[in-house]
PDB file of C-alpha atoms and ligand atoms in Angstrom:
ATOM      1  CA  UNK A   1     168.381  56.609  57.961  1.00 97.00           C
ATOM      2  CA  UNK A   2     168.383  53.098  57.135  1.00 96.00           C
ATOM      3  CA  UNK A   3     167.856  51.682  53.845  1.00 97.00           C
ATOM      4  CA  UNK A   4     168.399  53.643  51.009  1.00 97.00           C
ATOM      5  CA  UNK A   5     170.856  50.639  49.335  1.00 96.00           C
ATOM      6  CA  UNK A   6     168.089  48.350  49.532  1.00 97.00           C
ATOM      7  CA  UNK A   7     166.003  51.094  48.012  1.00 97.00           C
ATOM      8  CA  UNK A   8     168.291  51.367  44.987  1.00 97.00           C
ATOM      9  CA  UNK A   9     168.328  47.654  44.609  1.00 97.00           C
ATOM     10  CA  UNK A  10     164.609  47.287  44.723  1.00 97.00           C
ATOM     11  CA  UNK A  11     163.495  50.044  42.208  1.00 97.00           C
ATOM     12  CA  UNK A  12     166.438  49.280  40.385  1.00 97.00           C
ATOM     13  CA  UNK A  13     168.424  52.747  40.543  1.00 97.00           C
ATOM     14  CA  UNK A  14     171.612  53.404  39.709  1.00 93.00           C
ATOM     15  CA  UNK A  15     173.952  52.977  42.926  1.00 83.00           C
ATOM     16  CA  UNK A  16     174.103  55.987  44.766  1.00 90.00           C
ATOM     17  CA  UNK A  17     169.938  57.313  44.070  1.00 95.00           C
ATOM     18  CA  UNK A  18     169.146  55.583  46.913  1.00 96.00           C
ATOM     19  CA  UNK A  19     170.619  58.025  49.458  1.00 97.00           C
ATOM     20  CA  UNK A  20     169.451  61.216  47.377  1.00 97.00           C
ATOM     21  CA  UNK A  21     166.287  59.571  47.816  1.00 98.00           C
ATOM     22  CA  UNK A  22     166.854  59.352  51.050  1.00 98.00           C
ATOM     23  CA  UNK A  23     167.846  63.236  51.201  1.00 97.00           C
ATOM     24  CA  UNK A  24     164.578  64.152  49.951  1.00 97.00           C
ATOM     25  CA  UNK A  25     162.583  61.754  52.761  1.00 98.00           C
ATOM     26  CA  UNK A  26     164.994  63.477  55.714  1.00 98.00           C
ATOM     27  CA  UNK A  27     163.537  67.443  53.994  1.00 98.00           C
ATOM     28  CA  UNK A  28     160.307  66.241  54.407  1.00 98.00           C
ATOM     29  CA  UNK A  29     160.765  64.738  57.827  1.00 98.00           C
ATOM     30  CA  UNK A  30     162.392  67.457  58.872  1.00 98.00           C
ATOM     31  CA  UNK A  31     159.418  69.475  57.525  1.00 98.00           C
ATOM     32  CA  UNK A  32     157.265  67.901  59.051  1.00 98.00           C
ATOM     33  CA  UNK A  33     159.028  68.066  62.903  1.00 97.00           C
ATOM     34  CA  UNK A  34     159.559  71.437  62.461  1.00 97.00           C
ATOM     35  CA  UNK A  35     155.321  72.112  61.634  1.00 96.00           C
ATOM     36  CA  UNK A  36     154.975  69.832  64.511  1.00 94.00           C
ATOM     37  CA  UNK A  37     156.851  72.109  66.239  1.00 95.00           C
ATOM     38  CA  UNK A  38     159.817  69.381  67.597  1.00 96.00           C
ATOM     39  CA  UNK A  39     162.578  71.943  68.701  1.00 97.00           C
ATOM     40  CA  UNK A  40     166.069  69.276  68.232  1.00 98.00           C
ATOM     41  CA  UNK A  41     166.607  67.055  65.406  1.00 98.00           C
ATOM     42  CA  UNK A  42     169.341  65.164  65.252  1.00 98.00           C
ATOM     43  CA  UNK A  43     170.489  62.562  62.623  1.00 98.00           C
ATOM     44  CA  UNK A  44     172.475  60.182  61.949  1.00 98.00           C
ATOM     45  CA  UNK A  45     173.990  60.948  58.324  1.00 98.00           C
ATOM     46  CA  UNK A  46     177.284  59.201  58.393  1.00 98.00           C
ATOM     47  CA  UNK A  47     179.093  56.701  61.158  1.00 98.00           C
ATOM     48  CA  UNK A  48     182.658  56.264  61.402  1.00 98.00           C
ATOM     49  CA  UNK A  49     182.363  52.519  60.437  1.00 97.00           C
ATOM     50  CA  UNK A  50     181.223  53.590  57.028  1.00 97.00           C
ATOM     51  CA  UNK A  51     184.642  54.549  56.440  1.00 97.00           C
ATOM     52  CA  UNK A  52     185.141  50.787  56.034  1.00 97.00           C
ATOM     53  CA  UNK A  53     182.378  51.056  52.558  1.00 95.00           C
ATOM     54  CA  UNK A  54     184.075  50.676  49.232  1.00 94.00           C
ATOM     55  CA  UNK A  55     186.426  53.759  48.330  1.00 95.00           C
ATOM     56  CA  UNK A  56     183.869  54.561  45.568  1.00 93.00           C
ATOM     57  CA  UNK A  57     180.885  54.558  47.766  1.00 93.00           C
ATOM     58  CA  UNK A  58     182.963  56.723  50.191  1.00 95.00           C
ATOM     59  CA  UNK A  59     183.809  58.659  47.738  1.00 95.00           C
ATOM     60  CA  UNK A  60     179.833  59.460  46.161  1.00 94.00           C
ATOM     61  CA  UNK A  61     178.565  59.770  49.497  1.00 95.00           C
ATOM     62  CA  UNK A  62     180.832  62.454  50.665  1.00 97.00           C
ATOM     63  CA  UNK A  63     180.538  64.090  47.699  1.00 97.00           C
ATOM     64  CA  UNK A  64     176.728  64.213  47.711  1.00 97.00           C
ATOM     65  CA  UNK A  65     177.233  65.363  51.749  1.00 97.00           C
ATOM     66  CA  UNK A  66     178.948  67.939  50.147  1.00 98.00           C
ATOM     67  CA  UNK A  67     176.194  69.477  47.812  1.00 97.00           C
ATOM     68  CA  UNK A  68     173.435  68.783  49.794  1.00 97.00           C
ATOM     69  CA  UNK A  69     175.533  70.501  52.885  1.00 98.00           C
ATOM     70  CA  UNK A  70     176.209  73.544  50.427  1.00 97.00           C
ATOM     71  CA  UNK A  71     172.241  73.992  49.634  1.00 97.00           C
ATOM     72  CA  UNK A  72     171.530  73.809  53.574  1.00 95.00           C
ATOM     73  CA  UNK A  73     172.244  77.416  53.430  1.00 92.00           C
ATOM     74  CA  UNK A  74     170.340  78.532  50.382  1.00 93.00           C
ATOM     75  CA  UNK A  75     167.760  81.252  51.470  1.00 87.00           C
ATOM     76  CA  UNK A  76     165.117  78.985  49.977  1.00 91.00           C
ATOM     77  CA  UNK A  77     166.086  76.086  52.011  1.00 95.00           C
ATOM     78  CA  UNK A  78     163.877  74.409  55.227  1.00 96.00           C
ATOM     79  CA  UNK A  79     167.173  75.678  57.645  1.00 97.00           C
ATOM     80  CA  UNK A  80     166.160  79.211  56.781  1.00 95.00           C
ATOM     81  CA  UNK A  81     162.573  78.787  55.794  1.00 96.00           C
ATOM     82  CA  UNK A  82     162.359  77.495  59.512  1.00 97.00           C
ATOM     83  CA  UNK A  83     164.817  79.820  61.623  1.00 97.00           C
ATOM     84  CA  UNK A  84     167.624  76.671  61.941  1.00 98.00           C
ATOM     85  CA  UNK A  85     170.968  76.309  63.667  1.00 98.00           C
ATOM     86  CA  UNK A  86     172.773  74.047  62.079  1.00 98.00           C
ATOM     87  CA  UNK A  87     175.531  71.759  63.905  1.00 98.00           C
ATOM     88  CA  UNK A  88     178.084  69.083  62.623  1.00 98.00           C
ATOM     89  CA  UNK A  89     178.561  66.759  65.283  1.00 97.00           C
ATOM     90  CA  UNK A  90     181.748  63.845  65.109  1.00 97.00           C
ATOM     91  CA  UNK A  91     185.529  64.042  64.444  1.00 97.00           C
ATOM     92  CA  UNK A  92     184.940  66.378  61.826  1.00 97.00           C
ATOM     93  CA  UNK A  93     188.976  65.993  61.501  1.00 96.00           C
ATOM     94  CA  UNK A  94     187.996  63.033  59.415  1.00 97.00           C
ATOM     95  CA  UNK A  95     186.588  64.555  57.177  1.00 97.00           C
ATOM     96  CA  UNK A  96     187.943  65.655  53.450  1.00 95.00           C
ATOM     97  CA  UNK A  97     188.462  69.135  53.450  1.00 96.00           C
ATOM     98  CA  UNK A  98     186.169  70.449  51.052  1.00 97.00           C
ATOM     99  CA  UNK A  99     183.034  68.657  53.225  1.00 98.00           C
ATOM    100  CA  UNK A 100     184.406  69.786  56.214  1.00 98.00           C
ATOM    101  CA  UNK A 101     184.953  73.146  54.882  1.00 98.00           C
ATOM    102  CA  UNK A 102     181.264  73.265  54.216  1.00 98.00           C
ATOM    103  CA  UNK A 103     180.186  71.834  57.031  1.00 98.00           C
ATOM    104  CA  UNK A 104     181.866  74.906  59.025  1.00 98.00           C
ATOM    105  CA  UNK A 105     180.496  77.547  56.779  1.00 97.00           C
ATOM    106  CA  UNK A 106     176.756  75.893  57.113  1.00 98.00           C
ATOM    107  CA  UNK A 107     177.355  76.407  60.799  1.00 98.00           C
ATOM    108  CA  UNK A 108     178.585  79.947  60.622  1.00 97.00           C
ATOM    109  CA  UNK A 109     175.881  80.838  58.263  1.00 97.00           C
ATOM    110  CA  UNK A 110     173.325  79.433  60.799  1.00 97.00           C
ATOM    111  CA  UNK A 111     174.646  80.842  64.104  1.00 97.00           C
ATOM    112  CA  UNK A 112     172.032  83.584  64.616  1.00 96.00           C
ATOM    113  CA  UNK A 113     168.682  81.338  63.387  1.00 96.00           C
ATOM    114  CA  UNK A 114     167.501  80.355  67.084  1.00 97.00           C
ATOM    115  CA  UNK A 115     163.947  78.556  66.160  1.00 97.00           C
ATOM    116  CA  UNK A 116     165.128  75.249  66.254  1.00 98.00           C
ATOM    117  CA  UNK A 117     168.881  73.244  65.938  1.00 98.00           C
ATOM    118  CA  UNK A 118     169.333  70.542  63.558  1.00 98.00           C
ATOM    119  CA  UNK A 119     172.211  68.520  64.810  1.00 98.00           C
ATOM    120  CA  UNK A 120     173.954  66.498  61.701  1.00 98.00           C
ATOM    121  CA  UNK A 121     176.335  63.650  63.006  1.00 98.00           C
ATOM    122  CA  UNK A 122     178.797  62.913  60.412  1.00 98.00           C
ATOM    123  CA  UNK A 123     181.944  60.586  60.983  1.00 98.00           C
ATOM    124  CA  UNK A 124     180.359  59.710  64.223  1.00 98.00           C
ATOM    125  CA  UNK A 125     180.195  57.287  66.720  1.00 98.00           C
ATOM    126  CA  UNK A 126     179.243  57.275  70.026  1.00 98.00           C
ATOM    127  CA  UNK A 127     182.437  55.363  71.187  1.00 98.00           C
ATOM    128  CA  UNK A 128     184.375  57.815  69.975  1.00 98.00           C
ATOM    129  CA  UNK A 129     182.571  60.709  71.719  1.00 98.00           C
ATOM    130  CA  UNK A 130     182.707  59.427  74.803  1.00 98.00           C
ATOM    131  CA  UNK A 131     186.191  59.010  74.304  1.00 98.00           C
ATOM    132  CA  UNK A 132     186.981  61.993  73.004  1.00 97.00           C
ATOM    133  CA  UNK A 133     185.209  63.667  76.071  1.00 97.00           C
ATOM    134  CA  UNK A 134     186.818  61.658  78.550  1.00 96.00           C
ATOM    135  CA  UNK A 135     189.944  62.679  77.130  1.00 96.00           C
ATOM    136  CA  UNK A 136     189.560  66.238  76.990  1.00 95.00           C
ATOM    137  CA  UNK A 137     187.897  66.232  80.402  1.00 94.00           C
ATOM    138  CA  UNK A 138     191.455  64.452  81.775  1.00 92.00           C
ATOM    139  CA  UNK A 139     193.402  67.437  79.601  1.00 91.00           C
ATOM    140  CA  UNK A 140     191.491  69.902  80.831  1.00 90.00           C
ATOM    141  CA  UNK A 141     192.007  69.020  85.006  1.00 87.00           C
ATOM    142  CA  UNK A 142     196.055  68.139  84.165  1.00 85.00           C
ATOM    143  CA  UNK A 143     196.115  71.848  82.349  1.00 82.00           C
ATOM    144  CA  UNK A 144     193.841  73.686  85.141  1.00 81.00           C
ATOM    145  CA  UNK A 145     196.177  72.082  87.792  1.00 71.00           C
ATOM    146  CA  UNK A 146     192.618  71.722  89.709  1.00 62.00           C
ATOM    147  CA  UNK A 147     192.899  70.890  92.994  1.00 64.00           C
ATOM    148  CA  UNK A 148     189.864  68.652  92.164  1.00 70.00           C
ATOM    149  CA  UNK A 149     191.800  66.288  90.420  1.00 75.00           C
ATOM    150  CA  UNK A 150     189.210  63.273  89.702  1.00 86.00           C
ATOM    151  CA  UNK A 151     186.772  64.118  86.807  1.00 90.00           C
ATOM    152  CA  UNK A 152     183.125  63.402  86.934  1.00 91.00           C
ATOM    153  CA  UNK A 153     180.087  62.466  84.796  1.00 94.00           C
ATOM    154  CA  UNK A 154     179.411  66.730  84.396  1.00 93.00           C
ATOM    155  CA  UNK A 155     182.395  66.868  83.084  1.00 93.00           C
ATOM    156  CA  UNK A 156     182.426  64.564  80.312  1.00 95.00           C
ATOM    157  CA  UNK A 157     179.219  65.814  79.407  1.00 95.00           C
ATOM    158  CA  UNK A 158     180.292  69.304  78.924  1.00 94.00           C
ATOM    159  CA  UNK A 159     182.789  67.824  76.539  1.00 96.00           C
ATOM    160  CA  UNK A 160     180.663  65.766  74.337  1.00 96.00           C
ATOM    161  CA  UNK A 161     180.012  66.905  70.816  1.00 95.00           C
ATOM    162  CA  UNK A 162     176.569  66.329  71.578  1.00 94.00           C
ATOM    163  CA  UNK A 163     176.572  69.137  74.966  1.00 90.00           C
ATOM    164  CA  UNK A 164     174.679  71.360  72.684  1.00 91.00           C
ATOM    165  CA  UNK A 165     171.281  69.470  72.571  1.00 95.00           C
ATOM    166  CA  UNK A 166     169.020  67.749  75.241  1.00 96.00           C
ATOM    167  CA  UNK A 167     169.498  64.109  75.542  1.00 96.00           C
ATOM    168  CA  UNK A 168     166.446  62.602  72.676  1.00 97.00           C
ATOM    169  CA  UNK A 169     163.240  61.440  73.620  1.00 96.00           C
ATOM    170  CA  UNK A 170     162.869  59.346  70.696  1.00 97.00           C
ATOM    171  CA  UNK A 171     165.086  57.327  68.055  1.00 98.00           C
ATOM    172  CA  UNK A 172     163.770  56.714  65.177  1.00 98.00           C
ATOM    173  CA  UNK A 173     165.690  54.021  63.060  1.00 98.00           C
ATOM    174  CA  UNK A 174     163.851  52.742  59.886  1.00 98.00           C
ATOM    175  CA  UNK A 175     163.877  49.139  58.553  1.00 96.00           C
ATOM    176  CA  UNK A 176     162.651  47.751  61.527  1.00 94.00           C
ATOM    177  CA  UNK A 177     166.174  47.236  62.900  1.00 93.00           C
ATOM    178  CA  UNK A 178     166.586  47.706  66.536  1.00 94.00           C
ATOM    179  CA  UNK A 179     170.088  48.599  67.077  1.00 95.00           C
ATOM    180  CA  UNK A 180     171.682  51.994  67.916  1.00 97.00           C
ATOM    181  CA  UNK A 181     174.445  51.293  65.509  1.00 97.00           C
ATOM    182  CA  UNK A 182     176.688  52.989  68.085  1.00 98.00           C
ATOM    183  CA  UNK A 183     174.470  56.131  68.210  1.00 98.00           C
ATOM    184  CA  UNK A 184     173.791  58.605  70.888  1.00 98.00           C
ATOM    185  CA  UNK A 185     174.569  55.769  73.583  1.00 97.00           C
ATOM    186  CA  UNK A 186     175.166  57.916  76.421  1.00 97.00           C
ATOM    187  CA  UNK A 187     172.602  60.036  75.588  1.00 97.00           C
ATOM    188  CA  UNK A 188     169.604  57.324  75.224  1.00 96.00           C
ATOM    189  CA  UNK A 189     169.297  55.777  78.514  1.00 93.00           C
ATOM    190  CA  UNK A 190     165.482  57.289  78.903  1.00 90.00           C
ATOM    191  CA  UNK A 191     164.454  57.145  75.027  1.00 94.00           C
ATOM    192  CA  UNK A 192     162.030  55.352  73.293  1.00 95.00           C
ATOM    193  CA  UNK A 193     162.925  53.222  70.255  1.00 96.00           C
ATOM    194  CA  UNK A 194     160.601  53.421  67.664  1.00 97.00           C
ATOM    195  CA  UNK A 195     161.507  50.948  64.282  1.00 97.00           C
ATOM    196  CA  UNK A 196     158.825  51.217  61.520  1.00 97.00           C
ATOM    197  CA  UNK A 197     159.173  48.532  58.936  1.00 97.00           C
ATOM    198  CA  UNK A 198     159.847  51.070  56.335  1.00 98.00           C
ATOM    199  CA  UNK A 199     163.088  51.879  54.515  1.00 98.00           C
ATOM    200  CA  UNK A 200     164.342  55.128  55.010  1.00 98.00           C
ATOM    201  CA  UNK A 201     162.931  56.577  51.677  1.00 98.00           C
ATOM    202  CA  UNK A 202     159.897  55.312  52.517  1.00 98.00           C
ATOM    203  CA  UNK A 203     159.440  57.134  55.452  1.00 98.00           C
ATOM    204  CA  UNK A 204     156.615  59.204  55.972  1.00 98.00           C
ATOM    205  CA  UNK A 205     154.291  61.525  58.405  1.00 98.00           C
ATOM    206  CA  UNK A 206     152.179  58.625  59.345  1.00 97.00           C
ATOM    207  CA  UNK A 207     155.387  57.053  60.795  1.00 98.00           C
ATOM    208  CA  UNK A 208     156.353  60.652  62.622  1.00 97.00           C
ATOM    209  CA  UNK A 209     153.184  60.697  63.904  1.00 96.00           C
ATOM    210  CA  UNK A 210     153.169  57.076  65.090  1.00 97.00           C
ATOM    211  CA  UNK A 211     156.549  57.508  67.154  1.00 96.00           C
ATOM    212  CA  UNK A 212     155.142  60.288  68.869  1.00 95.00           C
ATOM    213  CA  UNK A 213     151.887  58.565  70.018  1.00 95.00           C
ATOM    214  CA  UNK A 214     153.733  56.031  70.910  1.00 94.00           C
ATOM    215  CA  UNK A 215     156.181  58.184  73.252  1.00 94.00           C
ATOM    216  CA  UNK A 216     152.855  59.924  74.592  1.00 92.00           C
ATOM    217  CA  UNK A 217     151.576  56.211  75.593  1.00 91.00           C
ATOM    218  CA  UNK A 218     155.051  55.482  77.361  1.00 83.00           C
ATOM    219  CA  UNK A 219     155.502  58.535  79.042  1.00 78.00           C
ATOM    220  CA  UNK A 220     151.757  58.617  80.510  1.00 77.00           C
ATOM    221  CA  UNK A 221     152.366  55.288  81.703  1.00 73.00           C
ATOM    222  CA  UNK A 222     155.561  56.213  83.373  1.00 73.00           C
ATOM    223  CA  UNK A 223     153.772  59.445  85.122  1.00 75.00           C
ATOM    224  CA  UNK A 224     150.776  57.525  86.227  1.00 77.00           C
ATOM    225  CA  UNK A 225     153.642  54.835  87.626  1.00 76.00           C
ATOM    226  CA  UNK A 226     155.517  58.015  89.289  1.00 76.00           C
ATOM    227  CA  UNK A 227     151.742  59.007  90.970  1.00 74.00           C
ATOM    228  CA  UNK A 228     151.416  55.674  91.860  1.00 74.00           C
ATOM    229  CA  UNK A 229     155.017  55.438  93.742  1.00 71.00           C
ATOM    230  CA  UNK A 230     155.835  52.471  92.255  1.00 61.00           C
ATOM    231  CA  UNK A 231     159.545  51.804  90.502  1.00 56.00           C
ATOM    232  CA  UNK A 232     159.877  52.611  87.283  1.00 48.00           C
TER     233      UNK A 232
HETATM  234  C1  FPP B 301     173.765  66.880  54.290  1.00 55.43           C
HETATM  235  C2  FPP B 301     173.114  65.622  54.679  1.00 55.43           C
HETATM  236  C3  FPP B 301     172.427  65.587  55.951  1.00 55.43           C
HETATM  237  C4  FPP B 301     173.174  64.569  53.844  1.00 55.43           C
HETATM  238  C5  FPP B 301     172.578  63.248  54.127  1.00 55.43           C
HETATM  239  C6  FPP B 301     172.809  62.323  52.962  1.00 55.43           C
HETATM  240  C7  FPP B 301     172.292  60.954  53.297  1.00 55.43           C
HETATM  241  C8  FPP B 301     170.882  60.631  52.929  1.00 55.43           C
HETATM  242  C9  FPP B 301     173.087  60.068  53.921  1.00 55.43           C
HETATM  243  C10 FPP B 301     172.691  58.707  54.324  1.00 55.43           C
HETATM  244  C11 FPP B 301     173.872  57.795  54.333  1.00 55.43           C
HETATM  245  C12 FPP B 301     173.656  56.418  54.834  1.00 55.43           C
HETATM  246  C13 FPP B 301     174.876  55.692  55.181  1.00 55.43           C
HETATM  247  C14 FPP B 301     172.405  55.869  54.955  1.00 55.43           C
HETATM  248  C15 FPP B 301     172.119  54.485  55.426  1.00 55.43           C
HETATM  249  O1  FPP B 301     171.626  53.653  54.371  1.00 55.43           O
HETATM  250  P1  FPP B 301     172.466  52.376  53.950  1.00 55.43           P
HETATM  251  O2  FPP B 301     173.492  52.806  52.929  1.00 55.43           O
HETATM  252  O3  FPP B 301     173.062  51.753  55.189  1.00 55.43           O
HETATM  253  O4  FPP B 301     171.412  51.453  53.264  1.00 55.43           O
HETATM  254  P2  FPP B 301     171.200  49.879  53.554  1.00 55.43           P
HETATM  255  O5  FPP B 301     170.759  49.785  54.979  1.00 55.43           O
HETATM  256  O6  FPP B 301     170.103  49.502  52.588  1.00 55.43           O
HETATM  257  O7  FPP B 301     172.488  49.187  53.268  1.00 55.43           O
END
C-alpha cells in the first residue's frame, strides 16, 4: 500500500489522513476481491523497517492499526459481511501490547468464518520469516532427536508465518514502484508484478481488474509455452 504520505502531502491533509485514506481504498479493494470471488488476500500493512519512522509516526500508525484492527470484527464489517478468517502474519512479539492484543482477538473472533482468509502482515519482513523458519525448523530436529538430522525446504515451509496461504499469484504494489520491499520473497518466485501508477488511495477496480487481465495474458502464454514443450 504505497503512497498514502505523498497523498497527505498532495491534498494537503493533516499527517497521518493519508493512511486512513488508505484504510478506506484497502475496504474497497478488499470488496471488490472478495465479489470477484479471489479466495487469499494478503497485505502488506506494516514492515519491520518502519520501525525506523519517527517515534510519532510509529506511534499514530499503530494506534490507528489498533482501531481499525478492533472494527475488523464488528458484525457490520466486510470480514463478517464476507465469511473472513483473519490472520496476523510477522513477529507479532514486536508489537505493543494493546495492538497485539487485538490482533489475537480479531483472529479468535474469525476462526470459524471459512469463505475466504485475509492475511494482514504487520512487523514483517520476509528476511525475518525465513529466518525465523529456518530456526525453528533446526529447534524442532535438535528437540525430536530425528534420526533425519538435515532439514529441508518442506520444512521451513511448514514453519513460515505465511504456511497458512498458497504462495500469490499476483503482487500488487501501487506507485509504480517495482520492488518487493522485502515482501513475500520466498513465496513470489512464480508471481506476476503488477505496479499501476497510482498511489495507494487512489487505487481502484479498474486497477484490480487490470492486474488480473494481465495475469490471465501471462499465464495463457505460459500454458500455450507448456503445450508447445518449450522452456519456460
Ligand atoms: C488494520 C489494518 C490492515 C490497517 C492498515 C492501515 C494502513 C493503511 C497502513 C499502511 C501503512 C503504510 C506504511 C503505508 C505505506 O505508505 P507510505 O507511508 O510508505 O507512503 P509514502 O510511500 O508516500 O511514503
Amino acid at each position: 500500500m504505497d503512497g498514502n504520505r505523498r497523498y497527505s502531502k498532495q491534498h494537503n491533509l493533516i499527517e497521518g489522513e493519508g493512511h486512513r485514506v488508505g484504510f478506506t481504498s484497502l475496504m474497497s479493494m478488499l470488496k471488490y476481491c472478495y465479489e470477484l470471488g479471489v479466495k487469499y488476500v494478503t497485505i502488506y500493512a506494516f514492515s519491520i523497517e518502519n520501525f525506523k519512522r519517527s517515534p510519532e509516526e510509529v506511534q499514530s500508525l499503530m494506534d490507528l492499526m489498533e482501531e481499525k484492527i478492533k472494527g475488523l470484527i464488528n458484525e457490520e464489517s466486510i470480514v463478517n459481511q464476507y465469511g473472513v478468517r483473519v490472520y496476523f502474519i510477522g513477529n507479532l512479539k514486536l508489537l505493543s501490547k494493546p495492538v497485539r492484543l487485538a490482533a489475537e482477538r480479531a483472529m479468535d473472533a474469525t476462526g470459524k468464518n471459512s469463505r475466504a482468509v485475509l492475511s494482514i502482515c504487520i512487523a514483517y519482513t520476509s528476511t525475518d520469516e525465513i529466518f525465523h523458519a529456518v530456526l525453528e525448523s533446526c529447534e524442532e530436529k535438535r528437540d525430536k532427536k530425528d534420526e533425519k538430522s538435515v532439514i529441508d525446504v518442506t520444512d521451513i515451509e511448514r514453519h513460515m508465518y505465511m504456511g497458512v496461504t498458497p504462495d500469490p499469484d499476483i503482487i500488487i504494489r501501487t506507485s509504480g514502484e517495482t520492488r518487493l520491499s522485502n515482501f513475500l520473497l520466498w513465496q513470489s518466485g512464480d508471481c506476476l508484478l503488477y505496479s499501476p501508477p497510482v498511489l495507494w488511495p487512489e487505487i481502484g477496480f479498474r486497477h484490480l481488474v487490470q492486474a488480473v487481465l494481465d495475469f490471465q495474458k501471462h499465464f495463457c502464454y505460459i500454458n500455450n509455452q507448456k503445450k508447445i514443450g518449450s522452456e519456460v
